[in-house]
XYZ file of C-alpha atoms in Angstrom:
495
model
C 0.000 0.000 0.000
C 1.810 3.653 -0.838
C 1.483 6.262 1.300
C -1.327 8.240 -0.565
C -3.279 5.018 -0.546
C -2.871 4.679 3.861
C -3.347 8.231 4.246
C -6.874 7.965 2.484
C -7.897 5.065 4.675
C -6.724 7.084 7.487
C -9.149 10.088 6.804
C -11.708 7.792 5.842
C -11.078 5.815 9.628
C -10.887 9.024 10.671
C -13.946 10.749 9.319
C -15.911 7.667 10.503
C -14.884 7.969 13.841
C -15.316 10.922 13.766
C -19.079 11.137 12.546
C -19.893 7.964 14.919
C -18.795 10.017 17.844
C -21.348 12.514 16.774
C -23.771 10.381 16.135
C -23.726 8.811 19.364
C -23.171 12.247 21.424
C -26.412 11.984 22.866
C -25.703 8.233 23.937
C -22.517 9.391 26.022
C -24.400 12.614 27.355
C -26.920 9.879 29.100
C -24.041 8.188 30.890
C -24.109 5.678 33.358
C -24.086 8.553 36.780
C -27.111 9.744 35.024
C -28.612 6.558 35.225
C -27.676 5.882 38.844
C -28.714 9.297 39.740
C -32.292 8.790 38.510
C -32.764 5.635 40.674
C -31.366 7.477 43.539
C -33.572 10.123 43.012
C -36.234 7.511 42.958
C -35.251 5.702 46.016
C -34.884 8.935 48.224
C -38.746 9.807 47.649
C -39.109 5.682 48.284
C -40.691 5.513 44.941
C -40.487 2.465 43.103
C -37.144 2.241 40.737
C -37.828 -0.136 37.768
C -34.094 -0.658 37.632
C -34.267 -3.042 34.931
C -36.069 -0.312 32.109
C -32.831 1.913 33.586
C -30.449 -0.392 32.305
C -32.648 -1.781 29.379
C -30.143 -1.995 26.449
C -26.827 -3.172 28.764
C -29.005 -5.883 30.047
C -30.066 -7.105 27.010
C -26.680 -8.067 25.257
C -23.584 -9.268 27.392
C -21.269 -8.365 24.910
C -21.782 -4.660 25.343
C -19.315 -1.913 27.463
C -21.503 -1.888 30.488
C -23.236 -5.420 30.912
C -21.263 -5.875 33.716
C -21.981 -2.719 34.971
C -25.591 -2.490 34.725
C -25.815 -5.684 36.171
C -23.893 -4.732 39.474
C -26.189 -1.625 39.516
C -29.254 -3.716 39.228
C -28.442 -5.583 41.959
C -27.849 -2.741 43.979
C -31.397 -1.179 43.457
C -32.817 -4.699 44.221
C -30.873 -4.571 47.244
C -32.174 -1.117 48.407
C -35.785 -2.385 47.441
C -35.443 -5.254 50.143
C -35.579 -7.461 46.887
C -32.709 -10.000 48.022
C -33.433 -12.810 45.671
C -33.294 -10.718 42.325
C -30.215 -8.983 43.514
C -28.409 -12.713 44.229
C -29.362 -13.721 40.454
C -28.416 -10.565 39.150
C -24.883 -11.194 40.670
C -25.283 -13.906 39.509
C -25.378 -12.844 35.934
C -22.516 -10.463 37.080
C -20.315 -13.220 37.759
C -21.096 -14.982 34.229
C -20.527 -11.971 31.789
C -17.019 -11.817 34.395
C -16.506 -15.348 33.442
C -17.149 -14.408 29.948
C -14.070 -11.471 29.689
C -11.750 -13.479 31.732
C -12.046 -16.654 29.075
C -11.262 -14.862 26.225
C -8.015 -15.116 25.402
C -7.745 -12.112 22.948
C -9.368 -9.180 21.653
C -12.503 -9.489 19.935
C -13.073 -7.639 16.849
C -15.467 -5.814 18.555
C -13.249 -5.091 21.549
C -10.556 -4.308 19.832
C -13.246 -1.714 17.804
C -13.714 -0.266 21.124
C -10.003 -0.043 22.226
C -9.709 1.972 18.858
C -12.476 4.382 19.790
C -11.393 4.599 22.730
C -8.000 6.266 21.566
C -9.915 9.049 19.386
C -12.551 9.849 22.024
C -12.299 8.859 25.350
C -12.280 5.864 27.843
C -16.043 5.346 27.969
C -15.594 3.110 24.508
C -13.919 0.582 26.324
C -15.662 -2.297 27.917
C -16.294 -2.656 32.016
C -14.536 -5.286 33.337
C -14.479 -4.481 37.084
C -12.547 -3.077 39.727
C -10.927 -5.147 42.468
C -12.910 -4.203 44.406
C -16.191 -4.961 42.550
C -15.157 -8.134 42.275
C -14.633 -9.224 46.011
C -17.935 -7.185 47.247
C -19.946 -8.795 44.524
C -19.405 -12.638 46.075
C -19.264 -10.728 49.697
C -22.761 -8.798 49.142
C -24.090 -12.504 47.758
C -22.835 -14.332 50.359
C -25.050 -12.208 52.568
C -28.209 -12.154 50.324
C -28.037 -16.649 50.248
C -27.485 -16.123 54.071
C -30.183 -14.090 54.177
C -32.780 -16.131 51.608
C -31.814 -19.051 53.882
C -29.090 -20.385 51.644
C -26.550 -21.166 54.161
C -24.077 -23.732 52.071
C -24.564 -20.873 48.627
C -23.271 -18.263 51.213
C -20.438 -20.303 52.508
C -19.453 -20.744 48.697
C -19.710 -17.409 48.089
C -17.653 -16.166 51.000
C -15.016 -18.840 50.201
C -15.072 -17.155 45.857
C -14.384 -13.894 47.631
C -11.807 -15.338 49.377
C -9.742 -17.185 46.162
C -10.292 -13.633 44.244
C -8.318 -12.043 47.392
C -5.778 -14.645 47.400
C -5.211 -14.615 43.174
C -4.665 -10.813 43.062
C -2.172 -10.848 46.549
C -0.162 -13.334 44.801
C -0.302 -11.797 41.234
C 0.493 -8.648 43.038
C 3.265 -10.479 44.939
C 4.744 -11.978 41.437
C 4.898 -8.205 40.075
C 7.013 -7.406 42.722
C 9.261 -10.310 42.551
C 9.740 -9.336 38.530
C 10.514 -5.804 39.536
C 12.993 -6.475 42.075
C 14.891 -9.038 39.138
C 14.933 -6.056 36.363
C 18.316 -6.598 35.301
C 17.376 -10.261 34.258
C 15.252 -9.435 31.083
C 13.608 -12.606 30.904
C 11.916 -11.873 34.424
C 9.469 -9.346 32.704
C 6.861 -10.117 30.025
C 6.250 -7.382 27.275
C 2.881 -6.120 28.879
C 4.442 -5.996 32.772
C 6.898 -3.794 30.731
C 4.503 -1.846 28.653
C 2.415 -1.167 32.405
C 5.443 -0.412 34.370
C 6.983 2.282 31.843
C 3.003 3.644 31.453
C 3.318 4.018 35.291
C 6.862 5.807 35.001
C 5.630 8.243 32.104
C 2.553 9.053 34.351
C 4.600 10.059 36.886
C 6.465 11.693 35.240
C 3.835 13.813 33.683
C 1.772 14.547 36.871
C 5.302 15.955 38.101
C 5.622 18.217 35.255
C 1.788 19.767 35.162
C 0.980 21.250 38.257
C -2.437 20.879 37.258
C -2.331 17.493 36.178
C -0.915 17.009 39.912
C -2.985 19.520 41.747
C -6.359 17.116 39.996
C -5.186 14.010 41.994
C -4.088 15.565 45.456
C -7.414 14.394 46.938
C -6.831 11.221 45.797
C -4.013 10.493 46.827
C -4.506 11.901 50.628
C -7.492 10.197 50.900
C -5.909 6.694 50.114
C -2.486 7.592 51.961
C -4.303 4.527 54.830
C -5.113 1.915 52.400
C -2.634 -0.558 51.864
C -4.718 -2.089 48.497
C -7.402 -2.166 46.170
C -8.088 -5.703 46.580
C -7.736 -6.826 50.350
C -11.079 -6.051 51.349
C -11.065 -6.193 55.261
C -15.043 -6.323 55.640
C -14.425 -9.577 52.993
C -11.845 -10.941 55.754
C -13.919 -10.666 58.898
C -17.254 -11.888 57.562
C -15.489 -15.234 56.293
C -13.810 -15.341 59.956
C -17.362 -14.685 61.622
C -18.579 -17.262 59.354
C -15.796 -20.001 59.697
C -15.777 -19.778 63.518
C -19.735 -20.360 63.572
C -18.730 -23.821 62.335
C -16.889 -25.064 64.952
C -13.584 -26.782 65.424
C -13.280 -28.291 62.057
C -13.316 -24.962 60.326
C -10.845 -22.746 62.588
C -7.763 -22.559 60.899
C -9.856 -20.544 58.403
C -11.260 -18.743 60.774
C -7.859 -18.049 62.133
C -6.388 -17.271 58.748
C -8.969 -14.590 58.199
C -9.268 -12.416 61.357
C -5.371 -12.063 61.377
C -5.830 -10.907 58.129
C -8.602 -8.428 58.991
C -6.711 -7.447 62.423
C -4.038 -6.917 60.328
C -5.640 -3.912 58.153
C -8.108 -2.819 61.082
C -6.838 -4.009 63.810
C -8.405 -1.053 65.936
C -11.889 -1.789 65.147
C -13.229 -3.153 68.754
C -15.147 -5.913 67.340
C -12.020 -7.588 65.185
C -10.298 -7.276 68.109
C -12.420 -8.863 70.070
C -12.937 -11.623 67.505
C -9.294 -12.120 67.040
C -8.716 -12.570 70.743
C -11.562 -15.408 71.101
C -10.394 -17.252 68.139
C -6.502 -17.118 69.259
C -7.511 -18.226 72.627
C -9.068 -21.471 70.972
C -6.099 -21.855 68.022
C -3.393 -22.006 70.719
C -5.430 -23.821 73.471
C -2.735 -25.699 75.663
C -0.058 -23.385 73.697
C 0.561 -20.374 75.857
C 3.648 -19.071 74.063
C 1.619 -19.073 71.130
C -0.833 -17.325 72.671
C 1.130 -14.842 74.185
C 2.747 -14.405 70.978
C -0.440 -13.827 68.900
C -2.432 -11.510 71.997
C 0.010 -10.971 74.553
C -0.670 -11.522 78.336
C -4.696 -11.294 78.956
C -6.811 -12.037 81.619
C -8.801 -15.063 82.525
C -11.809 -12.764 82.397
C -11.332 -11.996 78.416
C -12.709 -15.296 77.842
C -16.070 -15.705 76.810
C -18.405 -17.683 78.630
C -18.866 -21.120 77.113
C -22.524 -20.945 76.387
C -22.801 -17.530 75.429
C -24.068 -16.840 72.177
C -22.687 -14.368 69.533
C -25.056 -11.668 67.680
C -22.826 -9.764 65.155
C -24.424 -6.446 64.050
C -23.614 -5.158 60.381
C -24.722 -1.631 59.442
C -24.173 -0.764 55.412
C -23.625 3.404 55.420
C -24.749 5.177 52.499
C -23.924 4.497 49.081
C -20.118 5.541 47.587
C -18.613 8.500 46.624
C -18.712 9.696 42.955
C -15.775 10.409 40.718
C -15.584 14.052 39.149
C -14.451 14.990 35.998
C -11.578 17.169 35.309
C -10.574 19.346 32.174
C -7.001 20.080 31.781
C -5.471 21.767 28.845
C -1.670 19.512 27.974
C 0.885 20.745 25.161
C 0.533 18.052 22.808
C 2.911 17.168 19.581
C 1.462 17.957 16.194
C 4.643 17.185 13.841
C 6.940 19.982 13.974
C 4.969 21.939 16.221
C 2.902 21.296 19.359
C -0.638 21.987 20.242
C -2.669 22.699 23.292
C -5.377 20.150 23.916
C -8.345 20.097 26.445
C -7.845 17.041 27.895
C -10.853 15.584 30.802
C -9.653 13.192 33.370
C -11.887 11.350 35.890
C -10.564 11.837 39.666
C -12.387 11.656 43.031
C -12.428 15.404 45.160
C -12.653 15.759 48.797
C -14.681 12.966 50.423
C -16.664 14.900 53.112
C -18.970 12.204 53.827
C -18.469 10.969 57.327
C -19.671 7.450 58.809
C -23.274 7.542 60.145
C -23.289 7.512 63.895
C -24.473 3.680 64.994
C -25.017 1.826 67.896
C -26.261 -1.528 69.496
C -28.712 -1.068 72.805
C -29.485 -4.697 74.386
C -29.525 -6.650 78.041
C -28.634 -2.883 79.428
C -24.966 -3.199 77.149
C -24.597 -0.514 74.580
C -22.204 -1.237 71.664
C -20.925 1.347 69.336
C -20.356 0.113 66.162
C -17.159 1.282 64.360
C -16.307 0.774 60.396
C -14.251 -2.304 59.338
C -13.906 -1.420 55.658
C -14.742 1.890 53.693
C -16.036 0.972 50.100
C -15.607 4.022 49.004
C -11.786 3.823 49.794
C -11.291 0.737 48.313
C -12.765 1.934 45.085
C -10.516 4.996 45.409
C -7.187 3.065 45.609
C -8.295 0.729 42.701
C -8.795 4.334 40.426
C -5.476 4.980 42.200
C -3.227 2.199 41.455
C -4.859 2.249 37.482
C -4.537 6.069 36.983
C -1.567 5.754 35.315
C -2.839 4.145 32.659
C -5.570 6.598 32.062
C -3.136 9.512 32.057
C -1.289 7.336 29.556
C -4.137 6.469 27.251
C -5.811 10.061 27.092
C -2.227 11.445 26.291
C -1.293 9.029 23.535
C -5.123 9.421 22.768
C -4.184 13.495 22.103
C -0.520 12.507 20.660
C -2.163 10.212 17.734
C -4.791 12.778 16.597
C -2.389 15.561 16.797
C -0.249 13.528 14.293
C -2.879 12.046 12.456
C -4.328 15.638 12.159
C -0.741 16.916 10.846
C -0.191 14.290 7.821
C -3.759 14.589 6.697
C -3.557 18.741 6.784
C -0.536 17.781 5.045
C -1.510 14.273 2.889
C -5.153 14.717 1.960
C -6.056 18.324 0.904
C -8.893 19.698 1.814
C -10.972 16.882 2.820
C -7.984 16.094 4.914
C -7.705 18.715 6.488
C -11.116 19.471 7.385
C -11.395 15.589 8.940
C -8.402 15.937 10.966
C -9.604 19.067 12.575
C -12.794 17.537 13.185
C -11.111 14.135 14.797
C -8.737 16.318 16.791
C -11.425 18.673 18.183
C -13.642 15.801 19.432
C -14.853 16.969 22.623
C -12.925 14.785 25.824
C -15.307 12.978 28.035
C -14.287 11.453 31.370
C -14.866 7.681 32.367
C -16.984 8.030 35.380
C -18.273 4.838 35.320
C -17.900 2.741 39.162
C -20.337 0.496 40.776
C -22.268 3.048 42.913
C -24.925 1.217 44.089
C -22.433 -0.662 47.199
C -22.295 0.733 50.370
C -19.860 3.780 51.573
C -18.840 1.980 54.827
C -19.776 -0.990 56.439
C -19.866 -0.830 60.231
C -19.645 -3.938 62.613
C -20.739 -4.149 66.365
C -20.355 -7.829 68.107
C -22.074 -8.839 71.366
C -22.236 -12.156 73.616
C -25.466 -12.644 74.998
C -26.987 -15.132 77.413
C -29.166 -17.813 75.263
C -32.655 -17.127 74.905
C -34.530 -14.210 73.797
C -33.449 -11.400 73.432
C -34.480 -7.537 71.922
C -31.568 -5.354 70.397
C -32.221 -1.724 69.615
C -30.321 -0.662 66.738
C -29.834 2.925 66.566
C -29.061 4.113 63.187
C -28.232 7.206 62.571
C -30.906 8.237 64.996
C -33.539 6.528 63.903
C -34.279 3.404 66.636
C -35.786 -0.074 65.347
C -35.936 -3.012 67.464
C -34.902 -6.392 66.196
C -36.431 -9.753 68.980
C -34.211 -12.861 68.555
C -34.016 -16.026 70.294
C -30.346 -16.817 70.989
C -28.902 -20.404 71.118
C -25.767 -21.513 73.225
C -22.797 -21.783 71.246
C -24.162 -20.444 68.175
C -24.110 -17.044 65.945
C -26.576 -14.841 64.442
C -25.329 -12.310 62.001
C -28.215 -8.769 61.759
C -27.710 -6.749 58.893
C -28.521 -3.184 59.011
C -28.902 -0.933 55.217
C -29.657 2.519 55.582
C -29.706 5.050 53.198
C -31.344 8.379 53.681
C -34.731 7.285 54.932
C -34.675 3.867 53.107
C -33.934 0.944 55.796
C -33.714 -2.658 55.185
C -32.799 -5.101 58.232
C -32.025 -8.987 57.749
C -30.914 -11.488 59.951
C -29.737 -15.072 59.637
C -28.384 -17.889 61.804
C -24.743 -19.378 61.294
């Protein structure tokens, strides 16, 4: 093919880029927030959200950049409706279209279409595939709707899927670092470990350089200063624990495995504490150096009573915090010369929502609960530790049509010309897409009660419902608590 030959299927790739972005402006203006927002709005004046018509056309196909997404959302809204059964089988679905993207082996055509797009308009054309933390809070949320629908062994499974995911993304997280730390030996690092660590580096590089480009993530970055990951989910960690010690001596090294792991990210929350403590006292039973190791010296009196029963209080704070688009103009090549470019970033702001004030009245005890895991945060650091890539993309995004827009001025006259200005000047649009249906924080408040029945008072955020159970020795009950704005849902299930 000669050059005038490429350059003319360049403007016409171009030009039809360029005319389907127009074309489906008014697709992209109705963007998934919108959608969210209007079933919020619905759900605040505790109107009935058809959440299914909201997310019509990504439920429809799986194939498409959001059937992931929409799917996570609908489960949400089924979840805020009290609805627990359709929001298990839609994460259900959630976890079949994942299955889907993680089997194929290489692009599609069509995702490969969309990767393409993607690099003369903005991240939005590329497909959803979920975060991190998506991932481990869709088999955590399940795990509590099967509890909850009486599905004990489908919420043990579930638990133990979170779980794996956890343990496959520590150790593929632990290989990256191995590679890193071997750099000299250039068969330690694939191509694409390569290609992501020198996207990281050029980041960097350029957020150091643009004040602005810096000043857009500052937020960010002091908000997740605490979080150690994206994909150690410590509310993930202490369910599974609750849930492994509530079956008895043949399940607590898991149980063991997973509260040092929570007490290990929150280890100040009262009620992993507390949990830890129990379960160490039973793991090194007739080991007192290993118990001194693991809690230190404690008092007889720290032991629970041995037919006590356990009532563990979950409270599910709000829904997440939204990301915010950006615009930031970058110097840009364009051949010989350079051009500015408005280029729109997604980022989170200031996160001035603060954890709902809850508590646990019963047996004249009052519990405060305290938050084991902010969702919000999680999803934060995930943005966090992929930003680099999206500073990456949206500047080789502005590179290539700067080019592109040079040779065709230069290559293809007029019509050239006119297409390259048009491809160049297509209007930047942030990826704001996130799950934002989960909760902001999950809170956890743990109590040993004398067997029989019992009334707890949960005070949530003010608002005081009462919850009668009927306790057996020996055994747990795990109360679950969703509140947002005036909308409260409470479950409970034995263990």
């Amino acid at each position: 093919m000669n050059v005038k030959r490429a350059f003319l299927l360049a403007s016409h790739v171009m030009a039809a880029v360029a005319l389907a972005h127009i074309a489906g402006s008014a697709a992209l203006a109705a963007d998934h927030t919108a959608t969210v927002d209007e079933g919020l709005a619905a759900v605040r004046k505790q109107a009935p959200v058809d959440a299914e018509k909201l997310f019509k056309k990504d439920l429809k196909d799986t194939k498409t950049a959001k059937a992931l997404l929409a799917r996570y959302e609908v489960a949400g809204f089924y979840r805020l409706a009290g609805d627990l059964a359709k929001s298990r089988d839609y994460l259900d679905q959630a976890r079949a279209v994942e299955e889907d993207y993680e089997g194929r082996a290489k692009l599609s055509g069509r995702d490969a279409a969309r990767e393409v797009g993607a690099a003369f308009s903005n991240d939005k054309a590329t497909i959803y595939k979920g975060t991190a933390p998506d991932k481990t809070m869709s088999h955590t949320v399940n795990a509590l709707n099967r509890l909850f629908l009486g599905d004990r062994e489908g919420a043990y499974v579930e638990i133990r899927k979170a779980l794996e995911y956890q343990q496959f993304e520590r150790e593929r997280h632990d290989k990256l670092i191995a590679k890193a730390e071997q750099k000299d030996d250039a068969a330690a690092e694939s191509d694409d470990e390569k290609k992501e660590r020198e996207q990281e580096a050029s980041a960097k590089d350029m957020e150091a350089k643009n004040p602005k480009l810096a000043e857009a993530f500052a937020d960010l970055g002091n908000a997740v200063k605490d979080v150690r990951n994206s994909y150690e989910n410590p509310f993930t960690y202490y369910l599974a624990a609750v849930m492994f010690h509530a079956e008895g001596p043949d399940s607590l090294n898991e149980a063991w495995v997973n509260i040092k792991a929570a007490h290990d990210l929150v280890g100040d929350v009262p009620a992993v504490q507390d949990l830890y403590r129990q379960i160490a006292r039973q793991q090194f039973k007739g080991d007192p150096d290993g118990l001194r190791a693991a809690i230190g010296e404690v008092e007889a009196t720290d032991a629970p009573e041995a037919d006590s029963a356990e009532v563990v209080v979950l409270f599910e704070d709000g829904v997440v915090a939204r990301k915010e688009e950006v615009t930031i103009p970058l110097v840009v090549p364009n051949g010989t010369n350079v051009i500015v470019q408005n280029l729109s970033f997604a980022t989170y702001g200031k996160n001035t929502w603060r954890p709902s004030a809850n508590r646990v009245d019963a047996d004249g005890l009052r519990v405060d609960a305290a938050p084991v895991a902010s969702i919000t945060k999680l999803q934060m650091k995930a943005f966090d530790e992929a930003k680099g890539k999206m500073i990456t993309r949206a500047i080789i995004r502005a590179t290539t049509k700067g080019l592109a827009q040079n040779e065709l001025e230069k290559k293809g006259g007029i019509f050239g010309s006119i297409v390259g200005k048009l491809a160049t000047n297509l209007p930047e649009s942030a990826d704001l897409r996130a799950w934002y249906t989960l909760p902001d924080n999950i809170q956890v408040a743990r109590l040993r009660l004398s067997p029989g029945p019992h009334t707890l008072n949960l005070n949530i955020a003010g608002t005081v419902r009462r919850v009668d159970l009927q306790l057996e020795p020996g055994k747990t009950i795990l109360v679950d608590a969703q509140q947002y704005r005036d909308i409260l849902n409470i479950w409970s299930g034995k263990l």
